mmCIF file of C-alpha atoms in Angstrom:
data_model
loop_
_atom_site.group_PDB
_atom_site.id
_atom_site.type_symbol
_atom_site.label_atom_id
_atom_site.label_comp_id
_atom_site.label_asym_id
_atom_site.label_seq_id
_atom_site.Cartn_x
_atom_site.Cartn_y
_atom_site.Cartn_z
ATOM 1 C CA UNK F 251 -0.999 -32.088 -1.096
ATOM 2 C CA UNK F 252 -4.058 -32.018 1.235
ATOM 3 C CA UNK F 253 -7.046 -30.011 0.114
ATOM 4 C CA UNK F 254 -6.696 -27.483 2.937
ATOM 5 C CA UNK F 255 -3.041 -26.855 2.161
ATOM 6 C CA UNK F 256 -3.860 -26.476 -1.541
ATOM 7 C CA UNK F 257 -6.475 -23.822 -0.693
ATOM 8 C CA UNK F 258 -3.905 -21.970 1.395
ATOM 9 C CA UNK F 259 -1.415 -21.926 -1.480
ATOM 10 C CA UNK F 260 -4.070 -20.641 -3.912
ATOM 11 C CA UNK F 261 -5.121 -17.896 -1.473
ATOM 12 C CA UNK F 262 -1.500 -16.849 -0.954
ATOM 13 C CA UNK F 263 -0.822 -16.630 -4.703
ATOM 14 C CA UNK F 264 -4.028 -14.663 -5.332
ATOM 15 C CA UNK F 265 -3.183 -12.251 -2.549
ATOM 16 C CA UNK F 266 0.321 -11.828 -3.934
ATOM 17 C CA UNK F 267 -1.144 -11.087 -7.388
ATOM 18 C CA UNK F 268 -3.326 -8.367 -5.886
ATOM 19 C CA UNK F 269 -0.279 -6.854 -4.215
ATOM 20 C CA UNK F 270 1.559 -6.816 -7.550
ATOM 21 C CA UNK F 271 -1.378 -5.125 -9.278
ATOM 22 C CA UNK F 272 -1.332 -2.397 -6.592
ATOM 23 C CA UNK F 273 2.388 -1.969 -7.293
ATOM 24 C CA UNK F 274 1.739 -1.477 -11.015
ATOM 25 C CA UNK F 275 2.498 -4.974 -12.341
ATOM 26 C CA UNK F 276 -0.142 -6.213 -14.790
ATOM 27 C CA UNK F 277 -0.605 -9.645 -13.177
ATOM 28 C CA UNK F 278 -3.424 -10.819 -15.415
ATOM 29 C CA UNK F 279 -5.602 -13.851 -14.539
ATOM 30 C CA UNK F 280 -3.885 -16.050 -17.128
ATOM 31 C CA UNK F 281 -0.468 -15.243 -15.641
ATOM 32 C CA UNK F 282 -1.811 -16.050 -12.159
ATOM 33 C CA UNK F 283 -3.084 -19.401 -13.470
ATOM 34 C CA UNK F 284 0.370 -20.075 -14.962
ATOM 35 C CA UNK F 285 2.006 -19.427 -11.567
ATOM 36 C CA UNK F 286 -0.459 -21.794 -9.896
ATOM 37 C CA UNK F 287 0.411 -24.461 -12.473
ATOM 38 C CA UNK F 288 4.118 -23.879 -11.824
ATOM 39 C CA UNK F 289 3.979 -24.100 -8.043
ATOM 40 C CA UNK F 290 1.868 -27.244 -8.321
ATOM 41 C CA UNK F 291 4.974 -29.029 -9.645
ATOM 42 C CA UNK F 292 7.390 -27.399 -7.162
ATOM 43 C CA UNK F 293 8.067 -27.403 -3.451
ATOM 44 C CA UNK F 294 6.063 -24.451 -2.067
ATOM 45 C CA UNK F 295 8.313 -24.377 1.018
ATOM 46 C CA UNK F 296 11.367 -23.641 -1.159
ATOM 47 C CA UNK F 297 11.705 -19.818 -1.327
ATOM 48 C CA UNK F 298 13.818 -19.865 -4.480
ATOM 49 C CA UNK F 299 11.321 -22.038 -6.316
ATOM 50 C CA UNK F 300 8.341 -19.832 -5.409
ATOM 51 C CA UNK F 301 10.339 -16.676 -6.264
ATOM 52 C CA UNK F 302 11.321 -17.827 -9.739
ATOM 53 C CA UNK F 303 7.926 -19.363 -10.455
ATOM 54 C CA UNK F 304 6.276 -16.007 -9.852
ATOM 55 C CA UNK F 305 8.941 -13.956 -11.579
ATOM 56 C CA UNK F 306 8.825 -16.037 -14.776
ATOM 57 C CA UNK F 307 5.014 -16.061 -14.963
ATOM 58 C CA UNK F 308 3.722 -12.785 -13.468
ATOM 59 C CA UNK F 309 6.270 -10.298 -14.882
ATOM 60 C CA UNK F 310 5.580 -9.180 -18.443
ATOM 61 C CA UNK F 311 8.315 -6.554 -18.998
ATOM 62 C CA UNK F 312 11.658 -5.451 -17.536
ATOM 63 C CA UNK F 313 9.887 -2.585 -15.772
ATOM 64 C CA UNK F 314 8.021 -5.118 -13.625
ATOM 65 C CA UNK F 315 11.127 -6.755 -12.163
ATOM 66 C CA UNK F 316 11.929 -4.076 -9.563
ATOM 67 C CA UNK F 317 8.322 -3.930 -8.415
ATOM 68 C CA UNK F 318 8.244 -7.722 -8.188
ATOM 69 C CA UNK F 319 11.463 -7.793 -6.158
ATOM 70 C CA UNK F 320 9.945 -5.285 -3.718
ATOM 71 C CA UNK F 321 6.535 -6.937 -3.486
ATOM 72 C CA UNK F 322 7.742 -10.517 -2.983
ATOM 73 C CA UNK F 323 9.427 -10.033 0.414
ATOM 74 C CA UNK F 324 6.694 -7.610 1.484
ATOM 75 C CA UNK F 325 4.101 -10.339 0.958
ATOM 76 C CA UNK F 326 5.966 -13.536 1.894
ATOM 77 C CA UNK F 327 8.579 -12.188 4.268
ATOM 78 C CA UNK F 328 7.623 -13.244 7.782
ATOM 79 C CA UNK F 329 3.902 -13.406 6.925
ATOM 80 C CA UNK F 330 1.840 -16.558 6.474
ATOM 81 C CA UNK F 331 -1.392 -16.977 4.568
ATOM 82 C CA UNK F 332 -4.621 -16.859 6.555
ATOM 83 C CA UNK F 333 -5.352 -20.223 8.084
ATOM 84 C CA UNK F 334 -8.673 -21.933 7.506
ATOM 85 C CA UNK F 335 -10.788 -21.916 10.712
ATOM 86 C CA UNK F 336 -10.960 -25.721 10.806
ATOM 87 C CA UNK F 337 -7.305 -26.305 9.890
ATOM 88 C CA UNK F 338 -4.940 -27.873 12.429
ATOM 89 C CA UNK F 339 -2.144 -25.799 13.910
ATOM 90 C CA UNK F 340 0.512 -28.124 12.446
ATOM 91 C CA UNK F 341 -0.342 -27.340 8.809
ATOM 92 C CA UNK F 342 2.734 -26.573 6.654
ATOM 93 C CA UNK F 343 3.233 -22.864 6.244
ATOM 94 C CA UNK F 344 4.457 -20.725 3.390
ATOM 95 C CA UNK F 345 7.950 -19.394 2.838
ATOM 96 C CA UNK F 346 9.635 -17.754 5.809
ATOM 97 C CA UNK F 347 12.884 -16.766 4.071
ATOM 98 C CA UNK F 348 14.113 -15.973 0.604
ATOM 99 C CA UNK F 349 17.119 -14.348 -1.074
ATOM 100 C CA UNK F 350 17.402 -10.601 -0.627
ATOM 101 C CA UNK F 351 18.261 -7.787 -3.016
ATOM 102 C CA UNK F 352 21.893 -7.445 -3.917
ATOM 103 C CA UNK F 353 23.799 -4.589 -2.375
ATOM 104 C CA UNK F 354 20.877 -3.112 -0.442
ATOM 105 C CA UNK F 355 20.688 -3.014 3.316
ATOM 106 C CA UNK F 356 24.304 -4.204 3.965
ATOM 107 C CA UNK F 357 27.343 -1.933 4.188
ATOM 108 C CA UNK F 358 29.614 -4.144 2.062
ATOM 109 C CA UNK F 359 27.048 -5.163 -0.588
ATOM 110 C CA UNK F 360 26.626 -8.728 0.751
ATOM 111 C CA UNK F 361 23.242 -10.419 0.671
ATOM 112 C CA UNK F 362 21.589 -11.089 4.052
ATOM 113 C CA UNK F 363 20.441 -14.638 4.710
ATOM 114 C CA UNK F 364 16.705 -14.339 5.397
ATOM 115 C CA UNK F 365 13.738 -12.059 5.020
ATOM 116 C CA UNK F 366 13.579 -11.344 8.746
ATOM 117 C CA UNK F 367 16.718 -9.214 8.383
ATOM 118 C CA UNK F 368 15.245 -7.489 5.378
ATOM 119 C CA UNK F 369 11.911 -6.946 7.066
ATOM 120 C CA UNK F 370 13.559 -5.280 10.062
ATOM 121 C CA UNK F 371 15.651 -3.139 7.730
ATOM 122 C CA UNK F 372 12.554 -2.072 5.755
ATOM 123 C CA UNK F 373 10.746 -1.256 9.000
ATOM 124 C CA UNK F 374 13.624 0.941 10.107
ATOM 125 C CA UNK F 375 13.763 2.590 6.687
ATOM 126 C CA UNK F 376 10.054 3.434 6.892
ATOM 127 C CA UNK F 377 10.758 5.781 9.806
ATOM 128 C CA UNK F 378 13.985 7.346 8.490
ATOM 129 C CA UNK F 379 14.013 10.985 7.389
ATOM 130 C CA UNK F 380 13.923 11.092 3.595
ATOM 131 C CA UNK F 381 16.356 14.007 3.505
ATOM 132 C CA UNK F 382 19.057 12.043 5.355
ATOM 133 C CA UNK F 383 19.141 8.818 3.326
ATOM 134 C CA UNK F 384 22.055 7.450 1.355
ATOM 135 C CA UNK F 385 21.708 6.873 -2.402
ATOM 136 C CA UNK F 386 21.249 3.107 -1.865
ATOM 137 C CA UNK F 387 18.552 3.708 0.753
ATOM 138 C CA UNK F 388 16.801 6.172 -1.545
ATOM 139 C CA UNK F 389 16.761 3.586 -4.322
ATOM 140 C CA UNK F 390 15.191 1.041 -1.973
ATOM 141 C CA UNK F 391 12.688 3.589 -0.680
ATOM 142 C CA UNK F 392 11.548 4.312 -4.254
ATOM 143 C CA UNK F 393 10.554 0.669 -4.632
ATOM 144 C CA UNK F 394 8.582 0.870 -1.394
ATOM 145 C CA UNK F 395 6.840 4.038 -2.647
ATOM 146 C CA UNK F 396 5.622 2.018 -5.658
ATOM 147 C CA UNK F 397 3.626 -0.145 -3.234
ATOM 148 C CA UNK F 398 1.642 2.796 -1.837
ATOM 149 C CA UNK F 399 -2.054 2.734 -2.749
ATOM 150 C CA UNK F 400 -3.583 6.059 -1.610
ATOM 151 C CA UNK F 401 -7.318 5.839 -1.069
ATOM 152 C CA UNK F 402 -9.701 8.550 -2.220
ATOM 153 C CA UNK F 403 -12.207 10.129 0.144
ATOM 154 C CA UNK F 404 -15.814 9.628 -0.830
ATOM 155 C CA UNK F 405 -18.712 12.052 -0.829
ATOM 156 C CA UNK F 406 -22.466 11.506 -1.134
ATOM 157 C CA UNK F 407 -24.076 12.320 -4.459
ATOM 158 C CA UNK F 408 -27.613 13.135 -5.563
ATOM 159 C CA UNK F 409 -27.814 9.988 -7.626
ATOM 160 C CA UNK F 410 -29.255 6.968 -5.840
ATOM 161 C CA UNK F 411 -28.991 3.260 -6.427
ATOM 162 C CA UNK F 412 -31.149 0.277 -5.303
ATOM 163 C CA UNK F 413 -30.308 -0.953 -1.812
ATOM 164 C CA UNK F 414 -31.868 -3.317 0.739
ATOM 165 C CA UNK F 415 -32.013 -0.451 3.253
ATOM 166 C CA UNK F 416 -32.750 3.235 2.793
ATOM 167 C CA UNK F 417 -35.627 5.465 1.767
ATOM 168 C CA UNK F 418 -38.557 4.058 -0.198
ATOM 169 C CA UNK F 419 -38.406 4.580 -3.992
ATOM 170 C CA UNK F 420 -42.006 5.636 -4.561
ATOM 171 C CA UNK F 421 -41.967 5.390 -8.353
ATOM 172 C CA UNK F 422 -40.548 1.858 -8.560
ATOM 173 C CA UNK F 423 -42.733 0.678 -5.697
ATOM 174 C CA UNK F 424 -45.905 1.965 -7.451
ATOM 175 C CA UNK F 425 -44.865 0.476 -10.784
ATOM 176 C CA UNK F 426 -44.294 -2.878 -9.125
ATOM 177 C CA UNK F 427 -47.739 -2.689 -7.475
ATOM 178 C CA UNK F 428 -49.385 -1.982 -10.831
ATOM 179 C CA UNK F 429 -47.778 -5.101 -12.279
ATOM 180 C CA UNK F 430 -49.275 -7.099 -9.372
ATOM 181 C CA UNK F 431 -52.844 -5.847 -9.796
ATOM 182 C CA UNK F 432 -52.521 -2.746 -7.626
ATOM 183 C CA UNK F 433 -51.300 -4.532 -4.491
ATOM 184 C CA UNK F 434 -48.039 -3.426 -2.842
ATOM 185 C CA UNK F 435 -46.117 -6.616 -2.147
ATOM 186 C CA UNK F 436 -42.650 -5.146 -1.656
ATOM 187 C CA UNK F 437 -41.169 -1.755 -0.834
ATOM 188 C CA UNK F 438 -38.366 -0.890 -3.190
ATOM 189 C CA UNK F 439 -35.659 1.110 -1.447
ATOM 190 C CA UNK F 440 -32.685 3.143 -2.580
ATOM 191 C CA UNK F 441 -29.912 5.243 -1.108
ATOM 192 C CA UNK F 442 -27.307 7.797 -2.173
ATOM 193 C CA UNK F 443 -24.387 6.453 -4.183
ATOM 194 C CA UNK F 444 -21.008 7.715 -2.937
ATOM 195 C CA UNK F 445 -18.653 9.332 -5.430
ATOM 196 C CA UNK F 446 -14.904 10.003 -5.142
ATOM 197 C CA UNK F 447 -14.001 13.432 -3.790
ATOM 198 C CA UNK F 448 -11.357 15.368 -5.709
ATOM 199 C CA UNK F 449 -7.876 15.519 -4.170
ATOM 200 C CA UNK F 450 -5.571 18.444 -5.066
ATOM 201 C CA UNK F 451 -1.872 18.360 -4.145
ATOM 202 C CA UNK F 452 0.231 21.513 -4.148
ATOM 203 C CA UNK F 453 3.895 20.437 -3.908
ATOM 204 C CA UNK F 454 6.564 22.993 -2.975
ATOM 205 C CA UNK F 455 9.661 22.490 -5.188
ATOM 206 C CA UNK F 456 11.683 25.483 -3.897
ATOM 207 C CA UNK F 457 15.305 25.244 -2.778
ATOM 208 C CA UNK F 458 14.474 24.580 0.884
ATOM 209 C CA UNK F 459 12.290 21.640 -0.121
ATOM 210 C CA UNK F 460 14.812 19.977 -2.459
ATOM 211 C CA UNK F 461 15.611 17.014 -0.121
ATOM 212 C CA UNK F 462 11.907 16.100 0.022
ATOM 213 C CA UNK F 463 10.635 17.090 -3.412
ATOM 214 C CA UNK F 464 11.390 13.693 -4.981
ATOM 215 C CA UNK F 465 9.497 11.788 -2.240
ATOM 216 C CA UNK F 466 6.541 14.210 -2.412
ATOM 217 C CA UNK F 467 6.271 13.845 -6.170
ATOM 218 C CA UNK F 468 6.444 10.059 -5.894
ATOM 219 C CA UNK F 469 3.578 10.181 -3.427
ATOM 220 C CA UNK F 470 1.699 12.419 -5.877
ATOM 221 C CA UNK F 471 2.402 9.906 -8.653
ATOM 222 C CA UNK F 472 0.943 7.097 -6.515
ATOM 223 C CA UNK F 473 -2.174 9.216 -5.842
ATOM 224 C CA UNK F 474 -2.643 10.012 -9.536
ATOM 225 C CA UNK F 475 -2.126 6.359 -10.456
ATOM 226 C CA UNK F 476 -4.794 5.285 -7.929
ATOM 227 C CA UNK F 477 -7.427 7.875 -9.007
ATOM 228 C CA UNK F 478 -6.378 9.552 -12.287
ATOM 229 C CA UNK F 479 -9.770 11.178 -12.899
ATOM 230 C CA UNK F 480 -10.148 12.801 -9.426
ATOM 231 C CA UNK F 481 -6.562 13.832 -8.561
ATOM 232 C CA UNK F 482 -4.793 17.047 -9.539
ATOM 233 C CA UNK F 483 -1.157 17.893 -8.852
ATOM 234 C CA UNK F 484 0.491 21.350 -9.052
ATOM 235 C CA UNK F 485 3.976 22.469 -8.096
ATOM 236 C CA UNK F 486 4.523 25.778 -6.327
ATOM 237 C CA UNK F 487 7.653 27.867 -6.034
ATOM 238 C CA UNK F 488 7.963 31.176 -7.814
ATOM 239 C CA UNK F 489 5.177 30.110 -10.194
ATOM 240 C CA UNK F 490 2.383 27.612 -10.547
ATOM 241 C CA UNK F 491 2.858 24.523 -12.735
ATOM 242 C CA UNK F 492 0.292 21.764 -13.398
ATOM 243 C CA UNK F 493 1.990 18.358 -13.664
ATOM 244 C CA UNK F 494 -1.028 16.033 -13.550
ATOM 245 C CA UNK F 495 -0.580 14.936 -17.142
ATOM 246 C CA UNK F 496 3.100 14.114 -16.666
ATOM 247 C CA UNK F 497 2.393 12.092 -13.516
ATOM 248 C CA UNK F 498 -0.133 9.902 -15.310
ATOM 249 C CA UNK F 499 2.716 7.932 -16.868
ATOM 250 C CA UNK F 500 2.828 4.433 -15.413
ATOM 251 C CA UNK F 501 6.533 4.234 -14.641
ATOM 252 C CA UNK F 502 7.452 6.473 -11.605
ATOM 253 C CA UNK F 503 10.931 7.376 -12.921
ATOM 254 C CA UNK F 504 9.616 8.398 -16.319
ATOM 255 C CA UNK F 505 6.783 10.348 -14.709
ATOM 256 C CA UNK F 506 9.185 12.299 -12.444
ATOM 257 C CA UNK F 507 11.561 12.922 -15.345
ATOM 258 C CA UNK F 508 8.685 14.363 -17.427
ATOM 259 C CA UNK F 509 7.580 16.468 -14.447
ATOM 260 C CA UNK F 510 11.106 17.810 -13.954
ATOM 261 C CA UNK F 511 11.212 18.951 -17.555
ATOM 262 C CA UNK F 512 7.857 20.732 -17.115
ATOM 263 C CA UNK F 513 8.796 22.599 -13.910
ATOM 264 C CA UNK F 514 10.724 25.793 -14.760
ATOM 265 C CA UNK F 515 11.313 26.944 -11.135
ATOM 266 C CA UNK F 516 12.817 23.777 -9.620
ATOM 267 C CA UNK F 517 14.969 24.609 -6.522
ATOM 268 C CA UNK F 518 14.125 28.291 -6.858
ATOM 269 C CA UNK F 519 12.514 30.776 -4.479
ATOM 270 C CA UNK F 520 9.229 30.561 -2.610
ATOM 271 C CA UNK F 521 6.253 32.849 -3.051
ATOM 272 C CA UNK F 522 3.453 30.701 -1.697
ATOM 273 C CA UNK F 523 0.967 33.533 -1.303
ATOM 274 C CA UNK F 524 1.265 34.777 -4.885
ATOM 275 C CA UNK F 525 1.256 31.233 -6.331
ATOM 276 C CA UNK F 526 -1.733 30.261 -4.216
ATOM 277 C CA UNK F 527 -3.597 33.325 -5.439
ATOM 278 C CA UNK F 528 -2.811 32.338 -9.039
ATOM 279 C CA UNK F 529 -4.102 28.844 -8.360
ATOM 280 C CA UNK F 530 -7.349 30.101 -6.858
ATOM 281 C CA UNK F 531 -7.911 32.655 -9.615
ATOM 282 C CA UNK F 532 -7.336 30.250 -12.470
ATOM 283 C CA UNK F 533 -8.266 26.816 -11.095
ATOM 284 C CA UNK F 534 -9.741 26.976 -7.590
ATOM 285 C CA UNK F 535 -12.853 29.055 -8.147
ATOM 286 C CA UNK F 536 -13.612 27.241 -11.397
ATOM 287 C CA UNK F 537 -14.216 24.032 -9.509
ATOM 288 C CA UNK F 538 -10.852 22.354 -8.949
ATOM 289 C CA UNK F 539 -10.681 23.250 -5.259
ATOM 290 C CA UNK F 540 -14.396 23.519 -4.577
ATOM 291 C CA UNK F 541 -15.384 20.704 -2.242
ATOM 292 C CA UNK F 542 -11.976 19.011 -2.636
ATOM 293 C CA UNK F 543 -9.357 17.835 -0.172
ATOM 294 C CA UNK F 544 -6.417 20.206 -0.776
ATOM 295 C CA UNK F 545 -2.991 19.024 0.423
ATOM 296 C CA UNK F 546 -0.287 21.717 0.617
ATOM 297 C CA UNK F 547 3.208 20.241 0.890
ATOM 298 C CA UNK F 548 5.619 22.964 1.991
ATOM 299 C CA UNK F 549 7.893 23.993 4.843
ATOM 300 C CA UNK F 550 6.256 27.405 5.059
ATOM 301 C CA UNK F 551 9.306 29.522 4.216
ATOM 302 C CA UNK F 552 7.630 32.512 2.535
ATOM 303 C CA UNK F 553 9.711 35.183 0.803
ATOM 304 C CA UNK F 554 6.652 37.180 -0.141
ATOM 305 C CA UNK F 555 4.138 38.794 2.174
ATOM 306 C CA UNK F 556 2.785 36.572 4.966
ATOM 307 C CA UNK F 557 -0.414 38.666 5.008
ATOM 308 C CA UNK F 558 -1.161 37.686 1.414
ATOM 309 C CA UNK F 559 -0.598 34.025 2.270
ATOM 310 C CA UNK F 560 -3.023 34.256 5.184
ATOM 311 C CA UNK F 561 -5.685 35.853 3.012
ATOM 312 C CA UNK F 562 -5.354 33.247 0.282
ATOM 313 C CA UNK F 563 -5.379 30.363 2.792
ATOM 314 C CA UNK F 564 -8.605 31.722 4.268
ATOM 315 C CA UNK F 565 -9.994 31.970 0.745
ATOM 316 C CA UNK F 566 -8.940 28.383 0.001
ATOM 317 C CA UNK F 567 -10.496 27.203 3.277
ATOM 318 C CA UNK F 568 -13.863 28.615 2.235
ATOM 319 C CA UNK F 569 -13.756 26.690 -1.062
ATOM 320 C CA UNK F 570 -12.288 23.344 -0.036
ATOM 321 C CA UNK F 571 -13.837 20.535 1.917
ATOM 322 C CA UNK F 572 -10.629 20.151 3.977
ATOM 323 C CA UNK F 573 -7.129 21.657 3.909
ATOM 324 C CA UNK F 574 -4.170 19.480 4.931
ATOM 325 C CA UNK F 575 -0.680 20.955 5.355
ATOM 326 C CA UNK F 576 2.314 18.650 5.064
ATOM 327 C CA UNK F 577 5.575 20.027 6.543
ATOM 328 C CA UNK F 578 8.589 17.647 6.532
ATOM 329 C CA UNK F 579 10.202 19.546 9.407
ATOM 330 C CA UNK F 580 7.301 18.722 11.723
ATOM 331 C CA UNK F 581 8.740 15.234 12.175
ATOM 332 C CA UNK F 582 11.874 16.574 13.861
ATOM 333 C CA UNK F 583 12.012 16.621 17.677
ATOM 334 C CA UNK F 584 11.316 20.050 19.179
ATOM 335 C CA UNK F 585 9.889 21.545 15.979
ATOM 336 C CA UNK F 586 7.630 24.551 16.371
ATOM 337 C CA UNK F 587 5.854 26.328 13.488
ATOM 338 C CA UNK F 588 7.553 29.701 13.936
ATOM 339 C CA UNK F 589 8.084 30.566 10.264
ATOM 340 C CA UNK F 590 6.012 33.528 9.128
ATOM 341 C CA UNK F 591 4.338 31.500 6.406
ATOM 342 C CA UNK F 592 3.307 28.746 8.811
ATOM 343 C CA UNK F 593 2.004 31.214 11.368
ATOM 344 C CA UNK F 594 -0.148 32.845 8.691
ATOM 345 C CA UNK F 595 -1.407 29.569 7.209
ATOM 346 C CA UNK F 596 -2.155 27.408 10.279
ATOM 347 C CA UNK F 597 -5.444 29.157 11.249
ATOM 348 C CA UNK F 598 -6.913 27.970 7.914
ATOM 349 C CA UNK F 599 -5.488 24.404 8.126
ATOM 350 C CA UNK F 600 -7.657 21.476 9.258
ATOM 351 C CA UNK F 601 -4.871 18.878 9.698
ATOM 352 C CA UNK F 602 -1.139 19.581 10.136
ATOM 353 C CA UNK F 603 1.024 16.508 9.498
ATOM 354 C CA UNK F 604 4.650 15.670 8.800
ATOM 355 C CA UNK F 605 5.976 14.297 5.517
ATOM 356 C CA UNK F 606 9.527 13.341 6.323
ATOM 357 C CA UNK F 607 9.353 9.501 6.055
ATOM 358 C CA UNK F 608 7.466 6.677 4.410
ATOM 359 C CA UNK F 609 5.541 6.048 7.631
ATOM 360 C CA UNK F 610 4.472 9.694 7.621
ATOM 361 C CA UNK F 611 3.199 9.315 4.033
ATOM 362 C CA UNK F 612 1.245 6.229 5.065
ATOM 363 C CA UNK F 613 -0.371 8.322 7.807
ATOM 364 C CA UNK F 614 -1.086 11.035 5.220
ATOM 365 C CA UNK F 615 -2.974 8.426 3.167
ATOM 366 C CA UNK F 616 -5.217 7.768 6.157
ATOM 367 C CA UNK F 617 -5.736 11.481 6.794
ATOM 368 C CA UNK F 618 -6.801 12.094 3.182
ATOM 369 C CA UNK F 619 -9.146 9.106 3.272
ATOM 370 C CA UNK F 620 -10.867 10.343 6.435
ATOM 371 C CA UNK F 621 -11.003 13.955 5.126
ATOM 372 C CA UNK F 622 -12.323 15.866 8.180
ATOM 373 C CA UNK F 623 -15.459 17.861 7.447
ATOM 374 C CA UNK F 624 -15.381 21.597 8.177
ATOM 375 C CA UNK F 625 -16.927 22.855 11.381
ATOM 376 C CA UNK F 626 -20.439 24.262 11.000
ATOM 377 C CA UNK F 627 -20.622 28.048 11.424
ATOM 378 C CA UNK F 628 -22.459 29.310 14.512
ATOM 379 C CA UNK F 629 -26.158 30.095 13.951
ATOM 380 C CA UNK F 630 -26.997 33.689 13.247
ATOM 381 C CA UNK F 631 -29.191 35.631 15.614
ATOM 382 C CA UNK F 632 -32.617 36.524 14.177
ATOM 383 C CA UNK F 633 -32.754 40.035 12.713
ATOM 384 C CA UNK F 634 -34.783 42.531 14.750
ATOM 385 C CA UNK F 635 -37.635 44.084 12.847
ATOM 386 C CA UNK F 636 -37.802 47.858 12.631
ATOM 387 C CA UNK F 637 -39.970 49.644 15.197
ATOM 388 C CA UNK F 638 -42.225 50.969 12.434
ATOM 389 C CA UNK F 639 -43.079 47.430 11.284
ATOM 390 C CA UNK F 640 -43.787 46.339 14.889
ATOM 391 C CA UNK F 641 -46.213 49.228 15.397
ATOM 392 C CA UNK F 642 -47.963 48.439 12.155
ATOM 393 C CA UNK F 643 -48.387 44.799 13.172
ATOM 394 C CA UNK F 644 -49.781 45.835 16.550
ATOM 395 C CA UNK F 645 -52.432 47.950 14.816
#
């Protein structure tokens, strides 16, 4: 194999290993080396050979097989590795087709022939409403959810680190000059080191949100898996339940099963205002919501008082860095936020997005990462001094 083609194969395998690690598969460096040794003795243009070489070397447990089956076509299906700038256009390319999953994407359970069919089916599934999927489509969508890698918004901190550009670190510059006989030969600079901003998800698990609760909790599991130390998840319904600990389990199905056992008001009523007040009294003002990106996932159907919801949303807005509201019904054509809860909450919401499909959740990832900053309050007019003080100054 030419050297350029060998470099392409290595780059493709390393990129595939990174994709697997994002999906939760512990593709360690020694397993990646084993796959490289395997494909060196195989035909890299044979999809079956590449598939089984990776499956036998990169997967370490039965829990990794479903993630591997979802990640393999997502990486190799229709995509080619990045070409070297000096490589000719006729260089052999990586796999264009491979066997598909059994019984998924076809009405009669047959396996499609190539990954182009599967890629088009996955693209269509990304935009389908989660509440209208068949059981087979839901099972396939769960594997796609495992590939989500939510990013965490960053915030500046008071701590600084050495940098080639930035403000001058006076102390280190002076100490360096003293070591050189008192002559300043180099200005040592530093700048603020960014830190992850906390993300808080409030997921509505009431009866009206039942078709979307599973997808919302899977998104919350992906967020907790990406940043376990800076992500908090609560469920809201008739009461407040913290499920962060349950969602820290690595396997999504086990994490959701543990969360379901911990939630006592699943598919119950909705009292968003009262539950939000309980969250702010117990968690929000103690620091959980202060300066955080708070994501409220609910359809806005409020059985309690809408006035209380409006007051608590305004209170939350004063504490949080940004408030994002996710309503699955917003993705439907002709939707208008006419529910009393939505009317009361929207004045305190920075970003209003839909959460009805996988594509909508991918957009939500970008919204959380950008985390819009609150608008600055208008400047106050200077206070007028009393007339008595003015007369005294004149004298």
